[in-house]
Amino acid sequence: ALRRVTVHALSSQPNEAQAIRSTLEAHDDDLSNGLRMDGPGAEFILSGCEPPSGGRYTARTEVVLADQKLTVLTKVHVLPYQDTFRYNYDHMYHEQMVPYFQTSQVGEFSTGFDFAYDGVRFQVVGVEPADSFGVVGRNTEIFYEGPAIERKVLERLQVVPYEEGLPQKYRPTKLSLDEAGLLKDYLRPYFEQRSAVIKPGEAITINDVQFKVVACRPSEGGGVGKATELACQGVALKKSFDPPARATGAKAAAKAKTRPGNSQNGPPENSQCAIS
């Protein structure tokens, strides 16, 4: 059973407490982080499930309403990356795009946002209102026709974390890193969702830990794919001895707080209240 869940109300509905609880009660399956739900007078996205794996809603489940409502986009235009293209556009719409927006949204996004579902990678190439941030709701129109996005896929990518903000458990000694742990908890989840080109010298922030790209093959950079070898070896960097990091990634990638263990942006949870 689910002990606790946070509800992020969408701007499309009033989302009164009783409407939210009625929608949760009507769901006859497990609830999980990223699930979008709607019912009479309610539309919302879930996060903060306890346990994190999710579970069934019961009368004892504590429901917490996040203070900030999420904006609903009227239209989104999504295109696949060519190297993970599967069958045809209609197939990817029904089997990857729609399931992602129904079960895996974790924060507002805008043009340039990368996501992946079931091994297929996509990028949001347009939104309406233009240049706005939001989420896909029940009435959002999803457009998916257009040329697939071409990119060069990296053979190998090596990154190194900075000392500042790095949990001690990933740094057994001053001269070593827990590569397996960093790959599992930070890098693989992040690059499973990020498809945009990355180059040597760029800095990326994952769950409040900053990393620097120190090398890649080919050297001019590219995107991470299924066959890309990820490496995180060496010594943690000191910022005082390194040039200021460049901000990287699409605007969408820096919009919201990232949940631990998830490469995507999480909904803001600064202010919350319990639903009675």
PDB file of C-alpha atoms in Angstrom:
ATOM      1  CA  ALA A   1       0.000   0.000   0.000  1.00  0.00           C
ATOM      2  CA  LEU A   2       1.070   3.565  -0.662  1.00  0.00           C
ATOM      3  CA  ARG A   3       1.940   5.444   2.533  1.00  0.00           C
ATOM      4  CA  ARG A   4       2.338   8.910   1.003  1.00  0.00           C
ATOM      5  CA  VAL A   5       2.061  10.632  -2.364  1.00  0.00           C
ATOM      6  CA  THR A   6       2.540  14.202  -3.588  1.00  0.00           C
ATOM      7  CA  VAL A   7       0.022  15.584  -6.058  1.00  0.00           C
ATOM      8  CA  HIS A   8       1.038  18.302  -8.550  1.00  0.00           C
ATOM      9  CA  ALA A   9      -2.160  19.926  -9.749  1.00  0.00           C
ATOM     10  CA  LEU A  10      -2.425  20.919 -13.399  1.00  0.00           C
ATOM     11  CA  SER A  11      -3.820  24.321 -14.346  1.00  0.00           C
ATOM     12  CA  SER A  12      -6.558  22.724 -16.454  1.00  0.00           C
ATOM     13  CA  GLN A  13      -8.828  21.808 -13.510  1.00  0.00           C
ATOM     14  CA  PRO A  14      -9.886  23.261 -10.116  1.00  0.00           C
ATOM     15  CA  ASN A  15      -8.414  20.226  -8.291  1.00  0.00           C
ATOM     16  CA  GLU A  16     -10.413  20.490  -5.072  1.00  0.00           C
ATOM     17  CA  ALA A  17      -9.427  18.046  -2.336  1.00  0.00           C
ATOM     18  CA  GLN A  18     -12.458  15.782  -2.766  1.00  0.00           C
ATOM     19  CA  ALA A  19     -12.031  15.635  -6.551  1.00  0.00           C
ATOM     20  CA  ILE A  20      -8.397  14.584  -6.125  1.00  0.00           C
ATOM     21  CA  ARG A  21      -9.257  11.858  -3.611  1.00  0.00           C
ATOM     22  CA  SER A  22     -12.128  10.590  -5.753  1.00  0.00           C
ATOM     23  CA  THR A  23      -9.776  10.309  -8.747  1.00  0.00           C
ATOM     24  CA  LEU A  24      -7.207   8.416  -6.666  1.00  0.00           C
ATOM     25  CA  GLU A  25      -9.880   6.077  -5.260  1.00  0.00           C
ATOM     26  CA  ALA A  26     -11.193   5.284  -8.754  1.00  0.00           C
ATOM     27  CA  HIS A  27      -7.780   4.081  -9.929  1.00  0.00           C
ATOM     28  CA  ASP A  28      -7.697   0.283  -9.637  1.00  0.00           C
ATOM     29  CA  ASP A  29      -3.969  -0.194 -10.188  1.00  0.00           C
ATOM     30  CA  ASP A  30      -0.691   0.820  -8.530  1.00  0.00           C
ATOM     31  CA  LEU A  31       0.229   4.507  -8.412  1.00  0.00           C
ATOM     32  CA  SER A  32       3.763   5.582  -9.335  1.00  0.00           C
ATOM     33  CA  ASN A  33       5.917   8.674  -9.758  1.00  0.00           C
ATOM     34  CA  GLY A  34       5.198  10.515 -13.014  1.00  0.00           C
ATOM     35  CA  LEU A  35       1.683   9.128 -13.490  1.00  0.00           C
ATOM     36  CA  ARG A  36      -0.803  11.650 -14.895  1.00  0.00           C
ATOM     37  CA  MET A  37      -4.344  11.200 -13.622  1.00  0.00           C
ATOM     38  CA  ASP A  38      -7.616  12.926 -14.426  1.00  0.00           C
ATOM     39  CA  GLY A  39     -11.222  12.738 -13.354  1.00  0.00           C
ATOM     40  CA  PRO A  40     -14.209  15.042 -12.811  1.00  0.00           C
ATOM     41  CA  GLY A  41     -12.748  18.380 -11.700  1.00  0.00           C
ATOM     42  CA  ALA A  42      -9.213  17.009 -11.336  1.00  0.00           C
ATOM     43  CA  GLU A  43      -6.034  16.557 -13.355  1.00  0.00           C
ATOM     44  CA  PHE A  44      -2.649  16.071 -11.738  1.00  0.00           C
ATOM     45  CA  ILE A  45       0.746  14.345 -11.840  1.00  0.00           C
ATOM     46  CA  LEU A  46       2.120  12.228  -9.002  1.00  0.00           C
ATOM     47  CA  SER A  47       5.544  12.313  -7.370  1.00  0.00           C
ATOM     48  CA  GLY A  48       7.096  11.632  -3.971  1.00  0.00           C
ATOM     49  CA  CYS A  49       5.579   8.171  -3.665  1.00  0.00           C
ATOM     50  CA  GLU A  50       6.425   6.299  -0.464  1.00  0.00           C
ATOM     51  CA  PRO A  51       7.609   3.658  -1.016  1.00  0.00           C
ATOM     52  CA  PRO A  52       9.425   4.986  -4.123  1.00  0.00           C
ATOM     53  CA  SER A  53       8.347   1.926  -6.101  1.00  0.00           C
ATOM     54  CA  GLY A  54       4.726   3.031  -5.703  1.00  0.00           C
ATOM     55  CA  GLY A  55       1.680   1.074  -4.600  1.00  0.00           C
ATOM     56  CA  ARG A  56      -2.084   1.029  -4.210  1.00  0.00           C
ATOM     57  CA  TYR A  57      -3.967   4.012  -2.829  1.00  0.00           C
ATOM     58  CA  THR A  58      -5.891   3.340   0.401  1.00  0.00           C
ATOM     59  CA  ALA A  59      -7.854   5.420   2.888  1.00  0.00           C
ATOM     60  CA  ARG A  60      -4.662   5.617   4.974  1.00  0.00           C
ATOM     61  CA  THR A  61      -2.509   7.076   2.199  1.00  0.00           C
ATOM     62  CA  GLU A  62      -1.356  10.590   3.057  1.00  0.00           C
ATOM     63  CA  VAL A  63      -1.972  12.896   0.086  1.00  0.00           C
ATOM     64  CA  VAL A  64       0.133  16.067  -0.101  1.00  0.00           C
ATOM     65  CA  LEU A  65      -0.755  18.854  -2.526  1.00  0.00           C
ATOM     66  CA  ALA A  66       2.204  20.813  -3.917  1.00  0.00           C
ATOM     67  CA  ASP A  67       1.606  24.558  -3.747  1.00  0.00           C
ATOM     68  CA  GLN A  68       2.584  25.378  -7.333  1.00  0.00           C
ATOM     69  CA  LYS A  69       0.251  24.410 -10.161  1.00  0.00           C
ATOM     70  CA  LEU A  70       1.800  23.071 -13.367  1.00  0.00           C
ATOM     71  CA  THR A  71       0.930  24.817 -16.616  1.00  0.00           C
ATOM     72  CA  VAL A  72      -0.667  22.681 -19.325  1.00  0.00           C
ATOM     73  CA  LEU A  73       0.666  23.176 -22.849  1.00  0.00           C
ATOM     74  CA  THR A  74      -1.922  23.443 -25.610  1.00  0.00           C
ATOM     75  CA  LYS A  75       0.317  21.824 -28.260  1.00  0.00           C
ATOM     76  CA  VAL A  76       3.655  19.998 -28.410  1.00  0.00           C
ATOM     77  CA  HIS A  77       5.646  18.893 -31.448  1.00  0.00           C
ATOM     78  CA  VAL A  78       7.837  15.842 -30.834  1.00  0.00           C
ATOM     79  CA  LEU A  79      10.330  14.217 -33.222  1.00  0.00           C
ATOM     80  CA  PRO A  80      12.342  11.001 -32.815  1.00  0.00           C
ATOM     81  CA  TYR A  81      16.104  10.645 -33.098  1.00  0.00           C
ATOM     82  CA  GLN A  82      17.020   8.743 -36.249  1.00  0.00           C
ATOM     83  CA  ASP A  83      19.363   6.270 -34.533  1.00  0.00           C
ATOM     84  CA  THR A  84      16.534   4.902 -32.335  1.00  0.00           C
ATOM     85  CA  PHE A  85      13.710   5.236 -34.895  1.00  0.00           C
ATOM     86  CA  ARG A  86      11.301   2.290 -34.578  1.00  0.00           C
ATOM     87  CA  TYR A  87       8.963   1.096 -37.343  1.00  0.00           C
ATOM     88  CA  ASN A  88       6.983   4.260 -38.167  1.00  0.00           C
ATOM     89  CA  TYR A  89       5.664   7.497 -36.673  1.00  0.00           C
ATOM     90  CA  ASP A  90       2.228   6.138 -35.764  1.00  0.00           C
ATOM     91  CA  HIS A  91       3.814   3.213 -33.948  1.00  0.00           C
ATOM     92  CA  MET A  92       6.092   5.484 -31.914  1.00  0.00           C
ATOM     93  CA  TYR A  93       3.211   7.829 -31.113  1.00  0.00           C
ATOM     94  CA  HIS A  94       1.077   5.051 -29.628  1.00  0.00           C
ATOM     95  CA  GLU A  95       3.831   2.908 -28.097  1.00  0.00           C
ATOM     96  CA  GLN A  96       6.335   5.486 -26.803  1.00  0.00           C
ATOM     97  CA  MET A  97       5.139   9.107 -26.897  1.00  0.00           C
ATOM     98  CA  VAL A  98       1.686   8.699 -25.379  1.00  0.00           C
ATOM     99  CA  PRO A  99       2.834   6.226 -22.673  1.00  0.00           C
ATOM    100  CA  TYR A 100       5.673   8.581 -21.691  1.00  0.00           C
ATOM    101  CA  PHE A 101       3.388  11.574 -21.256  1.00  0.00           C
ATOM    102  CA  GLN A 102       0.868   9.421 -19.402  1.00  0.00           C
ATOM    103  CA  THR A 103       3.258   7.744 -16.965  1.00  0.00           C
ATOM    104  CA  SER A 104       6.641   9.471 -16.820  1.00  0.00           C
ATOM    105  CA  GLN A 105       6.311  13.264 -16.673  1.00  0.00           C
ATOM    106  CA  VAL A 106       8.226  14.741 -13.755  1.00  0.00           C
ATOM    107  CA  GLY A 107       8.311  18.477 -14.395  1.00  0.00           C
ATOM    108  CA  GLU A 108       7.608  21.338 -16.749  1.00  0.00           C
ATOM    109  CA  PHE A 109       9.544  21.421 -20.032  1.00  0.00           C
ATOM    110  CA  SER A 110       9.853  23.503 -23.173  1.00  0.00           C
ATOM    111  CA  THR A 111      11.356  23.383 -26.654  1.00  0.00           C
ATOM    112  CA  GLY A 112      14.622  21.417 -26.685  1.00  0.00           C
ATOM    113  CA  PHE A 113      13.572  18.922 -24.011  1.00  0.00           C
ATOM    114  CA  ASP A 114      14.928  15.393 -24.540  1.00  0.00           C
ATOM    115  CA  PHE A 115      13.196  12.264 -23.279  1.00  0.00           C
ATOM    116  CA  ALA A 116      13.224   8.551 -23.982  1.00  0.00           C
ATOM    117  CA  TYR A 117      10.770   5.726 -23.524  1.00  0.00           C
ATOM    118  CA  ASP A 118      11.258   2.025 -24.173  1.00  0.00           C
ATOM    119  CA  GLY A 119      14.590   2.652 -25.881  1.00  0.00           C
ATOM    120  CA  VAL A 120      13.342   5.285 -28.329  1.00  0.00           C
ATOM    121  CA  ARG A 121      14.720   8.820 -27.980  1.00  0.00           C
ATOM    122  CA  PHE A 122      12.779  12.010 -28.728  1.00  0.00           C
ATOM    123  CA  GLN A 123      13.115  15.771 -28.595  1.00  0.00           C
ATOM    124  CA  VAL A 124      10.408  18.390 -28.163  1.00  0.00           C
ATOM    125  CA  VAL A 125      10.940  20.744 -31.114  1.00  0.00           C
ATOM    126  CA  GLY A 126       8.036  23.106 -30.465  1.00  0.00           C
ATOM    127  CA  VAL A 127       5.410  24.038 -27.880  1.00  0.00           C
ATOM    128  CA  GLU A 128       2.391  26.314 -27.683  1.00  0.00           C
ATOM    129  CA  PRO A 129       2.218  28.818 -26.175  1.00  0.00           C
ATOM    130  CA  ALA A 130       5.589  29.461 -27.838  1.00  0.00           C
ATOM    131  CA  ASP A 131       8.667  29.387 -25.589  1.00  0.00           C
ATOM    132  CA  SER A 132       6.573  28.576 -22.529  1.00  0.00           C
ATOM    133  CA  PHE A 133       7.138  25.830 -19.964  1.00  0.00           C
ATOM    134  CA  GLY A 134       4.494  23.273 -19.097  1.00  0.00           C
ATOM    135  CA  VAL A 135       3.385  19.646 -19.178  1.00  0.00           C
ATOM    136  CA  VAL A 136       1.216  17.525 -21.435  1.00  0.00           C
ATOM    137  CA  GLY A 137      -2.341  17.196 -20.184  1.00  0.00           C
ATOM    138  CA  ARG A 138      -5.442  15.369 -21.320  1.00  0.00           C
ATOM    139  CA  ASN A 139      -6.321  18.033 -23.908  1.00  0.00           C
ATOM    140  CA  THR A 140      -2.810  18.773 -25.189  1.00  0.00           C
ATOM    141  CA  GLU A 141      -2.419  18.119 -28.919  1.00  0.00           C
ATOM    142  CA  ILE A 142       0.685  16.077 -29.756  1.00  0.00           C
ATOM    143  CA  PHE A 143       2.160  16.524 -33.247  1.00  0.00           C
ATOM    144  CA  TYR A 144       4.780  14.030 -34.368  1.00  0.00           C
ATOM    145  CA  GLU A 145       5.340  14.324 -38.123  1.00  0.00           C
ATOM    146  CA  GLY A 146       8.609  15.646 -39.541  1.00  0.00           C
ATOM    147  CA  PRO A 147      12.160  14.560 -40.340  1.00  0.00           C
ATOM    148  CA  ALA A 148      13.842  12.415 -37.699  1.00  0.00           C
ATOM    149  CA  ILE A 149      16.706  14.137 -35.871  1.00  0.00           C
ATOM    150  CA  GLU A 150      20.168  13.095 -37.025  1.00  0.00           C
ATOM    151  CA  ARG A 151      23.070  12.986 -34.561  1.00  0.00           C
ATOM    152  CA  LYS A 152      26.530  11.465 -34.237  1.00  0.00           C
ATOM    153  CA  VAL A 153      26.539   8.779 -31.530  1.00  0.00           C
ATOM    154  CA  LEU A 154      29.591   8.660 -29.272  1.00  0.00           C
ATOM    155  CA  GLU A 155      31.691   5.526 -28.963  1.00  0.00           C
ATOM    156  CA  ARG A 156      33.030   6.584 -25.548  1.00  0.00           C
ATOM    157  CA  LEU A 157      32.411   9.375 -23.037  1.00  0.00           C
ATOM    158  CA  GLN A 158      34.499  10.110 -19.951  1.00  0.00           C
ATOM    159  CA  VAL A 159      33.331  12.472 -17.241  1.00  0.00           C
ATOM    160  CA  VAL A 160      34.729  13.348 -13.807  1.00  0.00           C
ATOM    161  CA  PRO A 161      32.804  14.844 -10.868  1.00  0.00           C
ATOM    162  CA  TYR A 162      33.783  17.917  -8.909  1.00  0.00           C
ATOM    163  CA  GLU A 163      34.578  17.512  -5.211  1.00  0.00           C
ATOM    164  CA  GLU A 164      32.025  20.088  -4.127  1.00  0.00           C
ATOM    165  CA  GLY A 165      28.645  18.446  -3.537  1.00  0.00           C
ATOM    166  CA  LEU A 166      29.881  14.908  -4.222  1.00  0.00           C
ATOM    167  CA  PRO A 167      28.726  12.501  -1.467  1.00  0.00           C
ATOM    168  CA  GLN A 168      31.703  10.970   0.314  1.00  0.00           C
ATOM    169  CA  LYS A 169      30.634   7.399  -0.461  1.00  0.00           C
ATOM    170  CA  TYR A 170      31.489   7.970  -4.137  1.00  0.00           C
ATOM    171  CA  ARG A 171      35.024   9.021  -3.201  1.00  0.00           C
ATOM    172  CA  PRO A 172      36.610   6.137  -1.219  1.00  0.00           C
ATOM    173  CA  THR A 173      39.942   7.977  -1.118  1.00  0.00           C
ATOM    174  CA  LYS A 174      41.178  11.384  -2.242  1.00  0.00           C
ATOM    175  CA  LEU A 175      42.726   9.772  -5.305  1.00  0.00           C
ATOM    176  CA  SER A 176      39.917   7.431  -6.365  1.00  0.00           C
ATOM    177  CA  LEU A 177      36.265   7.364  -7.383  1.00  0.00           C
ATOM    178  CA  ASP A 178      33.538   4.741  -7.051  1.00  0.00           C
ATOM    179  CA  GLU A 179      33.005   4.476 -10.779  1.00  0.00           C
ATOM    180  CA  ALA A 180      30.370   1.746 -10.570  1.00  0.00           C
ATOM    181  CA  GLY A 181      28.297   3.735  -8.088  1.00  0.00           C
ATOM    182  CA  LEU A 182      28.535   6.982 -10.070  1.00  0.00           C
ATOM    183  CA  LEU A 183      27.540   5.229 -13.288  1.00  0.00           C
ATOM    184  CA  LYS A 184      24.582   3.505 -11.647  1.00  0.00           C
ATOM    185  CA  ASP A 185      23.216   6.414  -9.604  1.00  0.00           C
ATOM    186  CA  TYR A 186      24.027   9.408 -11.791  1.00  0.00           C
ATOM    187  CA  LEU A 187      25.379   8.953 -15.297  1.00  0.00           C
ATOM    188  CA  ARG A 188      23.376   6.071 -16.773  1.00  0.00           C
ATOM    189  CA  PRO A 189      19.962   7.406 -15.625  1.00  0.00           C
ATOM    190  CA  TYR A 190      20.877  10.876 -16.894  1.00  0.00           C
ATOM    191  CA  PHE A 191      22.063   9.799 -20.324  1.00  0.00           C
ATOM    192  CA  GLU A 192      19.177   7.389 -20.766  1.00  0.00           C
ATOM    193  CA  GLN A 193      17.064  10.536 -21.153  1.00  0.00           C
ATOM    194  CA  ARG A 194      19.492  13.094 -22.590  1.00  0.00           C
ATOM    195  CA  SER A 195      20.174  12.702 -26.310  1.00  0.00           C
ATOM    196  CA  ALA A 196      21.541  16.120 -27.279  1.00  0.00           C
ATOM    197  CA  VAL A 197      25.145  16.529 -28.403  1.00  0.00           C
ATOM    198  CA  ILE A 198      27.764  16.870 -25.668  1.00  0.00           C
ATOM    199  CA  LYS A 199      31.363  18.046 -26.109  1.00  0.00           C
ATOM    200  CA  PRO A 200      34.640  17.984 -24.168  1.00  0.00           C
ATOM    201  CA  GLY A 201      34.859  20.732 -21.558  1.00  0.00           C
ATOM    202  CA  GLU A 202      31.125  20.926 -20.950  1.00  0.00           C
ATOM    203  CA  ALA A 203      29.749  20.797 -17.424  1.00  0.00           C
ATOM    204  CA  ILE A 204      26.571  18.926 -16.503  1.00  0.00           C
ATOM    205  CA  THR A 205      24.706  18.873 -13.202  1.00  0.00           C
ATOM    206  CA  ILE A 206      22.934  15.700 -12.095  1.00  0.00           C
ATOM    207  CA  ASN A 207      21.047  15.628  -8.796  1.00  0.00           C
ATOM    208  CA  ASP A 208      23.066  18.558  -7.432  1.00  0.00           C
ATOM    209  CA  VAL A 209      26.427  16.978  -8.361  1.00  0.00           C
ATOM    210  CA  GLN A 210      28.423  18.672 -11.107  1.00  0.00           C
ATOM    211  CA  PHE A 211      30.471  16.699 -13.634  1.00  0.00           C
ATOM    212  CA  LYS A 212      32.892  17.781 -16.358  1.00  0.00           C
ATOM    213  CA  VAL A 213      33.260  16.079 -19.730  1.00  0.00           C
ATOM    214  CA  VAL A 214      37.003  15.401 -20.001  1.00  0.00           C
ATOM    215  CA  ALA A 215      37.122  13.269 -23.148  1.00  0.00           C
ATOM    216  CA  CYS A 216      34.958  11.640 -25.773  1.00  0.00           C
ATOM    217  CA  ARG A 217      35.354   9.618 -28.948  1.00  0.00           C
ATOM    218  CA  PRO A 218      35.026  11.033 -31.553  1.00  0.00           C
ATOM    219  CA  SER A 219      36.725  14.069 -30.077  1.00  0.00           C
ATOM    220  CA  GLU A 220      34.367  16.612 -31.621  1.00  0.00           C
ATOM    221  CA  GLY A 221      31.513  15.273 -29.506  1.00  0.00           C
ATOM    222  CA  GLY A 222      28.133  13.689 -30.105  1.00  0.00           C
ATOM    223  CA  GLY A 223      25.171  12.140 -28.347  1.00  0.00           C
ATOM    224  CA  VAL A 224      25.123   9.186 -25.970  1.00  0.00           C
ATOM    225  CA  GLY A 225      23.507   6.029 -27.288  1.00  0.00           C
ATOM    226  CA  LYS A 226      22.923   2.469 -26.180  1.00  0.00           C
ATOM    227  CA  ALA A 227      26.396   1.353 -27.293  1.00  0.00           C
ATOM    228  CA  THR A 228      28.293   4.340 -25.858  1.00  0.00           C
ATOM    229  CA  GLU A 229      30.882   3.349 -23.257  1.00  0.00           C
ATOM    230  CA  LEU A 230      30.527   5.600 -20.188  1.00  0.00           C
ATOM    231  CA  ALA A 231      33.570   6.112 -17.951  1.00  0.00           C
ATOM    232  CA  CYS A 232      34.027   7.989 -14.688  1.00  0.00           C
ATOM    233  CA  GLN A 233      37.633   7.413 -13.684  1.00  0.00           C
ATOM    234  CA  GLY A 234      40.279   9.636 -12.142  1.00  0.00           C
ATOM    235  CA  VAL A 235      40.323  12.131  -9.302  1.00  0.00           C
ATOM    236  CA  ALA A 236      37.486  14.465  -8.304  1.00  0.00           C
ATOM    237  CA  LEU A 237      38.101  17.978  -9.595  1.00  0.00           C
ATOM    238  CA  LYS A 238      38.617  21.088  -7.501  1.00  0.00           C
ATOM    239  CA  LYS A 239      36.759  24.093  -8.843  1.00  0.00           C
ATOM    240  CA  SER A 240      39.474  26.478  -7.672  1.00  0.00           C
ATOM    241  CA  PHE A 241      41.859  24.861 -10.154  1.00  0.00           C
ATOM    242  CA  ASP A 242      39.419  24.588 -13.026  1.00  0.00           C
ATOM    243  CA  PRO A 243      37.998  27.259 -15.358  1.00  0.00           C
ATOM    244  CA  PRO A 244      34.388  28.310 -14.689  1.00  0.00           C
ATOM    245  CA  ALA A 245      31.948  25.743 -16.034  1.00  0.00           C
ATOM    246  CA  ARG A 246      29.835  26.559 -19.043  1.00  0.00           C
ATOM    247  CA  ALA A 247      26.115  26.131 -18.703  1.00  0.00           C
ATOM    248  CA  THR A 248      24.940  23.354 -21.000  1.00  0.00           C
ATOM    249  CA  GLY A 249      21.834  21.652 -22.244  1.00  0.00           C
ATOM    250  CA  ALA A 250      18.475  22.900 -23.361  1.00  0.00           C
ATOM    251  CA  LYS A 251      16.625  25.459 -21.272  1.00  0.00           C
ATOM    252  CA  ALA A 252      14.202  22.710 -20.315  1.00  0.00           C
ATOM    253  CA  ALA A 253      16.995  20.697 -18.679  1.00  0.00           C
ATOM    254  CA  ALA A 254      17.533  23.365 -16.017  1.00  0.00           C
ATOM    255  CA  LYS A 255      13.919  24.223 -15.248  1.00  0.00           C
ATOM    256  CA  ALA A 256      13.123  22.194 -12.180  1.00  0.00           C
ATOM    257  CA  LYS A 257      14.659  20.322  -9.305  1.00  0.00           C
ATOM    258  CA  THR A 258      15.869  16.812 -10.121  1.00  0.00           C
ATOM    259  CA  ARG A 259      14.681  13.857  -8.107  1.00  0.00           C
ATOM    260  CA  PRO A 260      17.397  11.583  -6.721  1.00  0.00           C
ATOM    261  CA  GLY A 261      18.012   8.687  -9.091  1.00  0.00           C
ATOM    262  CA  ASN A 262      16.161  10.319 -11.932  1.00  0.00           C
ATOM    263  CA  SER A 263      17.742  12.190 -14.780  1.00  0.00           C
ATOM    264  CA  GLN A 264      14.790  14.301 -15.519  1.00  0.00           C
ATOM    265  CA  ASN A 265      13.557  17.458 -13.880  1.00  0.00           C
ATOM    266  CA  GLY A 266      11.201  17.016 -10.993  1.00  0.00           C
ATOM    267  CA  PRO A 267       8.215  19.192 -10.163  1.00  0.00           C
ATOM    268  CA  PRO A 268       8.922  21.958  -7.627  1.00  0.00           C
ATOM    269  CA  GLU A 269       8.064  20.814  -4.128  1.00  0.00           C
ATOM    270  CA  ASN A 270       9.037  23.853  -2.086  1.00  0.00           C
ATOM    271  CA  SER A 271       5.616  24.408  -0.574  1.00  0.00           C
ATOM    272  CA  GLN A 272       3.079  21.712   0.164  1.00  0.00           C
ATOM    273  CA  CYS A 273      -0.038  21.056   2.190  1.00  0.00           C
ATOM    274  CA  ALA A 274      -1.800  17.877   3.208  1.00  0.00           C
ATOM    275  CA  ILE A 275      -5.226  17.132   1.761  1.00  0.00           C
ATOM    276  CA  SER A 276      -7.661  16.351   4.518  1.00  0.00           C
TER     277      SER A 276
END
